[in-house]
mmCIF file of C-alpha atoms in Angstrom:
data_model
loop_
_atom_site.group_PDB
_atom_site.id
_atom_site.type_symbol
_atom_site.label_atom_id
_atom_site.label_comp_id
_atom_site.label_asym_id
_atom_site.label_seq_id
_atom_site.Cartn_x
_atom_site.Cartn_y
_atom_site.Cartn_z
ATOM 1 C CA UNK Q 1246 -12.986 1.045 -24.675
ATOM 2 C CA UNK Q 1247 -12.246 3.763 -27.251
ATOM 3 C CA UNK Q 1248 -8.532 2.979 -27.626
ATOM 4 C CA UNK Q 1249 -6.762 0.777 -30.119
ATOM 5 C CA UNK Q 1250 -5.601 -2.461 -28.511
ATOM 6 C CA UNK Q 1251 -1.963 -1.663 -29.211
ATOM 7 C CA UNK Q 1252 -2.237 1.565 -27.212
ATOM 8 C CA UNK Q 1253 -3.656 -0.016 -24.059
ATOM 9 C CA UNK Q 1254 -0.457 -1.162 -22.277
ATOM 10 C CA UNK Q 1255 1.220 2.249 -22.589
ATOM 11 C CA UNK Q 1256 -1.931 4.061 -21.480
ATOM 12 C CA UNK Q 1257 -2.289 1.797 -18.452
ATOM 13 C CA UNK Q 1258 1.289 2.570 -17.402
ATOM 14 C CA UNK Q 1259 0.686 6.289 -17.903
ATOM 15 C CA UNK Q 1260 -2.524 6.300 -15.855
ATOM 16 C CA UNK Q 1261 -0.816 4.478 -12.964
ATOM 17 C CA UNK Q 1262 2.161 6.840 -13.122
ATOM 18 C CA UNK Q 1263 -0.069 9.939 -13.111
ATOM 19 C CA UNK Q 1264 -2.093 8.578 -10.198
ATOM 20 C CA UNK Q 1265 1.095 7.950 -8.212
ATOM 21 C CA UNK Q 1266 2.318 11.495 -8.879
ATOM 22 C CA UNK Q 1267 -1.033 12.989 -7.862
ATOM 23 C CA UNK Q 1268 -1.388 10.909 -4.697
ATOM 24 C CA UNK Q 1269 -4.523 9.252 -6.068
ATOM 25 C CA UNK Q 1270 -5.103 5.577 -5.190
ATOM 26 C CA UNK Q 1271 -5.207 3.438 -8.335
ATOM 27 C CA UNK Q 1272 -6.805 0.016 -8.852
ATOM 28 C CA UNK Q 1273 -6.057 -2.058 -11.943
ATOM 29 C CA UNK Q 1274 -9.055 -4.084 -13.105
ATOM 30 C CA UNK Q 1275 -8.497 -5.432 -16.595
ATOM 31 C CA UNK Q 1276 -10.124 -8.882 -16.680
ATOM 32 C CA UNK Q 1277 -6.953 -9.933 -14.903
ATOM 33 C CA UNK Q 1278 -7.686 -13.645 -14.374
ATOM 34 C CA UNK Q 1279 -10.638 -13.917 -16.740
ATOM 35 C CA UNK Q 1280 -9.846 -17.489 -17.760
ATOM 36 C CA UNK Q 1281 -10.477 -18.567 -14.154
ATOM 37 C CA UNK Q 1282 -14.201 -17.981 -14.615
ATOM 38 C CA UNK Q 1283 -14.111 -21.528 -15.977
ATOM 39 C CA UNK Q 1284 -10.536 -22.749 -15.446
ATOM 40 C CA UNK Q 1285 -8.934 -23.582 -12.102
ATOM 41 C CA UNK Q 1286 -5.658 -21.853 -13.019
ATOM 42 C CA UNK Q 1287 -4.721 -18.610 -14.830
ATOM 43 C CA UNK Q 1288 -2.898 -18.346 -18.141
ATOM 44 C CA UNK Q 1289 0.707 -17.206 -18.325
ATOM 45 C CA UNK Q 1290 -0.387 -13.989 -20.026
ATOM 46 C CA UNK Q 1291 -2.772 -13.212 -17.160
ATOM 47 C CA UNK Q 1292 -0.057 -13.905 -14.621
ATOM 48 C CA UNK Q 1293 2.252 -11.431 -16.347
ATOM 49 C CA UNK Q 1294 -0.549 -8.847 -16.532
ATOM 50 C CA UNK Q 1295 -1.021 -8.917 -12.763
ATOM 51 C CA UNK Q 1296 2.701 -8.774 -11.986
ATOM 52 C CA UNK Q 1297 3.358 -5.926 -14.411
ATOM 53 C CA UNK Q 1298 0.544 -3.851 -12.928
ATOM 54 C CA UNK Q 1299 2.169 -4.246 -9.519
ATOM 55 C CA UNK Q 1300 5.613 -3.307 -10.825
ATOM 56 C CA UNK Q 1301 4.096 -0.259 -12.528
ATOM 57 C CA UNK Q 1302 2.936 1.022 -9.125
ATOM 58 C CA UNK Q 1303 -0.733 0.092 -8.828
ATOM 59 C CA UNK Q 1304 -2.219 -0.015 -5.327
ATOM 60 C CA UNK Q 1305 -4.560 -2.928 -5.908
ATOM 61 C CA UNK Q 1306 -5.498 -5.501 -8.525
ATOM 62 C CA UNK Q 1307 -9.131 -6.506 -8.823
ATOM 63 C CA UNK Q 1308 -11.124 -9.625 -9.558
ATOM 64 C CA UNK Q 1309 -14.712 -9.396 -10.800
ATOM 65 C CA UNK Q 1310 -16.386 -12.247 -12.693
ATOM 66 C CA UNK Q 1311 -13.764 -14.644 -11.353
ATOM 67 C CA UNK Q 1312 -15.189 -14.351 -7.844
ATOM 68 C CA UNK Q 1313 -18.763 -13.169 -8.478
ATOM 69 C CA UNK Q 1314 -19.969 -15.818 -10.940
ATOM 70 C CA UNK Q 1315 -16.868 -17.911 -11.633
ATOM 71 C CA UNK Q 1316 -16.578 -21.614 -10.981
ATOM 72 C CA UNK Q 1317 -13.365 -21.263 -8.916
ATOM 73 C CA UNK Q 1318 -13.622 -18.120 -6.748
ATOM 74 C CA UNK Q 1319 -11.362 -19.339 -3.928
ATOM 75 C CA UNK Q 1320 -8.710 -20.602 -6.331
ATOM 76 C CA UNK Q 1321 -8.812 -17.254 -8.172
ATOM 77 C CA UNK Q 1322 -8.128 -15.305 -4.978
ATOM 78 C CA UNK Q 1323 -5.325 -17.668 -4.029
ATOM 79 C CA UNK Q 1324 -3.775 -17.425 -7.488
ATOM 80 C CA UNK Q 1325 -3.951 -13.627 -7.401
ATOM 81 C CA UNK Q 1326 -2.336 -13.568 -3.950
ATOM 82 C CA UNK Q 1327 0.508 -15.858 -5.044
ATOM 83 C CA UNK Q 1328 1.243 -13.702 -8.094
ATOM 84 C CA UNK Q 1329 1.195 -10.507 -6.006
ATOM 85 C CA UNK Q 1330 3.520 -11.935 -3.373
ATOM 86 C CA UNK Q 1331 5.938 -13.181 -6.004
ATOM 87 C CA UNK Q 1332 5.923 -9.806 -7.792
ATOM 88 C CA UNK Q 1333 6.651 -8.006 -4.516
ATOM 89 C CA UNK Q 1334 9.771 -10.130 -4.013
ATOM 90 C CA UNK Q 1335 11.196 -9.045 -7.384
ATOM 91 C CA UNK Q 1336 13.740 -6.167 -7.492
ATOM 92 C CA UNK Q 1337 11.431 -4.153 -9.774
ATOM 93 C CA UNK Q 1338 8.976 -3.866 -6.895
ATOM 94 C CA UNK Q 1339 11.534 -1.927 -4.871
ATOM 95 C CA UNK Q 1340 11.950 0.840 -7.426
ATOM 96 C CA UNK Q 1341 10.979 4.299 -6.198
ATOM 97 C CA UNK Q 1342 7.368 5.188 -6.920
ATOM 98 C CA UNK Q 1343 6.658 8.595 -8.346
ATOM 99 C CA UNK Q 1344 6.451 10.896 -5.347
ATOM 100 C CA UNK Q 1345 3.442 12.991 -4.488
ATOM 101 C CA UNK Q 1346 4.927 16.453 -3.937
ATOM 102 C CA UNK Q 1347 3.193 19.130 -1.874
ATOM 103 C CA UNK Q 1348 5.602 22.081 -1.555
ATOM 104 C CA UNK Q 1349 5.190 23.987 1.684
ATOM 105 C CA UNK Q 1350 3.270 21.215 3.469
ATOM 106 C CA UNK Q 1351 4.867 20.066 6.736
ATOM 107 C CA UNK Q 1352 3.039 16.729 6.651
ATOM 108 C CA UNK Q 1353 4.367 15.999 3.176
ATOM 109 C CA UNK Q 1354 7.939 16.834 4.188
ATOM 110 C CA UNK Q 1355 7.666 14.587 7.266
ATOM 111 C CA UNK Q 1356 6.293 11.722 5.151
ATOM 112 C CA UNK Q 1357 9.140 11.939 2.641
ATOM 113 C CA UNK Q 1358 11.697 12.133 5.454
ATOM 114 C CA UNK Q 1359 10.136 9.085 7.109
ATOM 115 C CA UNK Q 1360 10.274 7.129 3.855
ATOM 116 C CA UNK Q 1361 13.949 8.001 3.403
ATOM 117 C CA UNK Q 1362 14.800 7.145 7.020
ATOM 118 C CA UNK Q 1363 12.963 3.825 6.816
ATOM 119 C CA UNK Q 1364 14.812 2.904 3.638
ATOM 120 C CA UNK Q 1365 18.269 3.833 4.953
ATOM 121 C CA UNK Q 1366 17.736 2.212 8.361
ATOM 122 C CA UNK Q 1367 16.041 -0.913 7.034
ATOM 123 C CA UNK Q 1368 12.979 -0.236 9.179
ATOM 124 C CA UNK Q 1369 10.467 -3.047 9.330
ATOM 125 C CA UNK Q 1370 7.460 -0.723 9.156
ATOM 126 C CA UNK Q 1371 6.442 2.899 9.251
ATOM 127 C CA UNK Q 1372 3.715 3.428 11.830
ATOM 128 C CA UNK Q 1373 1.475 6.388 11.032
ATOM 129 C CA UNK Q 1374 -0.969 7.865 13.497
ATOM 130 C CA UNK Q 1375 -3.535 9.421 11.184
ATOM 131 C CA UNK Q 1376 -7.036 10.719 11.734
ATOM 132 C CA UNK Q 1377 -7.934 11.372 8.092
ATOM 133 C CA UNK Q 1378 -5.646 8.834 6.388
ATOM 134 C CA UNK Q 1379 -3.724 11.523 4.484
ATOM 135 C CA UNK Q 1380 -0.435 10.783 6.251
ATOM 136 C CA UNK Q 1381 -0.616 7.103 5.329
ATOM 137 C CA UNK Q 1382 -1.403 8.045 1.734
ATOM 138 C CA UNK Q 1383 1.620 10.362 1.632
ATOM 139 C CA UNK Q 1384 3.859 7.656 3.076
ATOM 140 C CA UNK Q 1385 2.572 5.140 0.560
ATOM 141 C CA UNK Q 1386 3.916 7.228 -2.311
ATOM 142 C CA UNK Q 1387 7.549 7.123 -1.245
ATOM 143 C CA UNK Q 1388 8.122 4.322 1.204
ATOM 144 C CA UNK Q 1389 9.725 1.001 0.379
ATOM 145 C CA UNK Q 1390 8.899 -0.221 3.885
ATOM 146 C CA UNK Q 1391 5.394 -1.279 4.767
ATOM 147 C CA UNK Q 1392 3.278 1.325 6.533
ATOM 148 C CA UNK Q 1393 0.754 0.535 9.232
ATOM 149 C CA UNK Q 1394 -2.196 2.736 10.074
ATOM 150 C CA UNK Q 1395 -2.457 3.930 13.658
ATOM 151 C CA UNK Q 1396 -5.960 5.372 13.614
ATOM 152 C CA UNK Q 1397 -9.280 3.840 14.594
ATOM 153 C CA UNK Q 1398 -10.788 3.320 11.142
ATOM 154 C CA UNK Q 1399 -14.438 2.756 10.416
ATOM 155 C CA UNK Q 1400 -15.172 -0.588 8.664
ATOM 156 C CA UNK Q 1401 -15.414 1.326 5.379
ATOM 157 C CA UNK Q 1402 -12.239 3.251 6.098
ATOM 158 C CA UNK Q 1403 -10.368 0.080 7.001
ATOM 159 C CA UNK Q 1404 -11.476 -1.577 3.765
ATOM 160 C CA UNK Q 1405 -10.327 1.454 1.784
ATOM 161 C CA UNK Q 1406 -6.977 1.497 3.573
ATOM 162 C CA UNK Q 1407 -6.436 -2.212 2.949
ATOM 163 C CA UNK Q 1408 -6.789 -1.684 -0.793
ATOM 164 C CA UNK Q 1409 -3.844 0.695 -0.885
ATOM 165 C CA UNK Q 1410 -0.275 -0.376 -1.499
ATOM 166 C CA UNK Q 1411 1.486 -1.597 1.650
ATOM 167 C CA UNK Q 1412 -1.218 -0.434 4.036
ATOM 168 C CA UNK Q 1413 -2.284 -2.456 7.073
ATOM 169 C CA UNK Q 1414 -4.937 -0.423 8.929
ATOM 170 C CA UNK Q 1415 -5.087 -1.138 12.632
ATOM 171 C CA UNK Q 1416 -6.859 0.458 15.585
ATOM 172 C CA UNK Q 1417 -4.641 2.379 17.960
ATOM 173 C CA UNK Q 1418 -4.915 4.652 20.966
ATOM 174 C CA UNK Q 1419 -2.918 7.895 20.744
ATOM 175 C CA UNK Q 1420 -2.267 8.155 24.487
ATOM 176 C CA UNK Q 1421 -1.887 11.209 26.701
ATOM 177 C CA UNK Q 1422 1.514 12.329 25.427
ATOM 178 C CA UNK Q 1423 4.110 11.576 22.768
ATOM 179 C CA UNK Q 1424 5.965 8.909 24.767
ATOM 180 C CA UNK Q 1425 2.787 6.944 25.471
ATOM 181 C CA UNK Q 1426 1.670 7.369 21.850
ATOM 182 C CA UNK Q 1427 4.919 5.863 20.526
ATOM 183 C CA UNK Q 1428 4.843 3.075 23.122
ATOM 184 C CA UNK Q 1429 1.245 2.212 22.206
ATOM 185 C CA UNK Q 1430 2.112 2.228 18.490
ATOM 186 C CA UNK Q 1431 5.107 -0.084 18.735
ATOM 187 C CA UNK Q 1432 3.292 -2.466 21.085
ATOM 188 C CA UNK Q 1433 0.263 -2.621 18.765
ATOM 189 C CA UNK Q 1434 2.544 -3.376 15.818
ATOM 190 C CA UNK Q 1435 4.255 -6.139 17.793
ATOM 191 C CA UNK Q 1436 0.987 -7.701 18.932
ATOM 192 C CA UNK Q 1437 -0.374 -7.662 15.378
ATOM 193 C CA UNK Q 1438 2.684 -9.517 14.098
ATOM 194 C CA UNK Q 1439 3.955 -6.691 11.892
ATOM 195 C CA UNK Q 1440 7.172 -6.437 13.903
ATOM 196 C CA UNK Q 1441 9.213 -8.452 16.358
ATOM 197 C CA UNK Q 1442 11.365 -7.496 19.329
ATOM 198 C CA UNK Q 1443 14.542 -5.846 18.065
ATOM 199 C CA UNK Q 1444 13.039 -4.502 14.829
ATOM 200 C CA UNK Q 1445 13.494 -0.870 13.867
ATOM 201 C CA UNK Q 1446 10.326 1.119 13.218
ATOM 202 C CA UNK Q 1447 9.689 4.692 12.136
ATOM 203 C CA UNK Q 1448 6.756 6.451 13.808
ATOM 204 C CA UNK Q 1449 4.987 9.425 12.223
ATOM 205 C CA UNK Q 1450 2.417 11.406 14.181
ATOM 206 C CA UNK Q 1451 1.101 14.838 15.049
ATOM 207 C CA UNK Q 1452 1.521 16.917 18.190
ATOM 208 C CA UNK Q 1453 -0.765 17.987 19.873
ATOM 209 C CA UNK Q 1454 -2.102 14.431 19.915
ATOM 210 C CA UNK Q 1455 -5.503 13.718 18.359
ATOM 211 C CA UNK Q 1456 -5.815 16.710 16.027
ATOM 212 C CA UNK Q 1457 -6.191 16.076 12.293
ATOM 213 C CA UNK Q 1458 -3.799 17.836 9.924
ATOM 214 C CA UNK Q 1459 -1.028 18.229 12.528
ATOM 215 C CA UNK Q 1460 1.580 15.723 11.291
ATOM 216 C CA UNK Q 1461 4.873 17.156 12.523
ATOM 217 C CA UNK Q 1462 6.707 14.347 14.362
ATOM 218 C CA UNK Q 1463 9.091 11.651 13.168
ATOM 219 C CA UNK Q 1464 10.657 9.204 15.617
ATOM 220 C CA UNK Q 1465 12.830 6.096 15.167
ATOM 221 C CA UNK Q 1466 12.280 3.321 17.721
ATOM 222 C CA UNK Q 1467 13.601 -0.169 18.399
ATOM 223 C CA UNK Q 1468 10.824 -2.557 19.396
#
């Protein structure tokens, strides 16, 4: 509110970039489809605003008046979804996000290795078994592939995960050992429709199974 209008676009890009580097989830909420409070379709300027936020690296774009008091709430959500999906198909979406670096952290090193492996192998998803959600957040910062959560999230935790870039939280059972854990993960991903038989997936987890902060395993599987 305190900035000159001409400074806003550059500041928005800088805030998103800094959030990406720091591993902080970032939501862009800038009256994105404001005209749809009364109109049944967005303006071209609004459409570009949404797409550019996505290409800059934001995790989520937000509607407010459009869906709370607007005359076309369903149409606003559909319009936002169409713009997001179109932006994600553009080459700019595949650029590398600024990586969240944590020197000396095994979990961080595993996450970056998983992102690289997924990219080079063309993996359909990265499946992350995570108790706290930190592993999925780390993966989000460097992965071009979609990551799927392998924990049992609370309703609030699942909602928070869903707001982050490329995250599809899903319940999952770790199993008694590593082999069962990986089998459960790939089967859950297949049943949820994230992958199909023959797809390559990268699995990230921690051993011993079920302990938070123990991410130390990377495995490549064919479904």
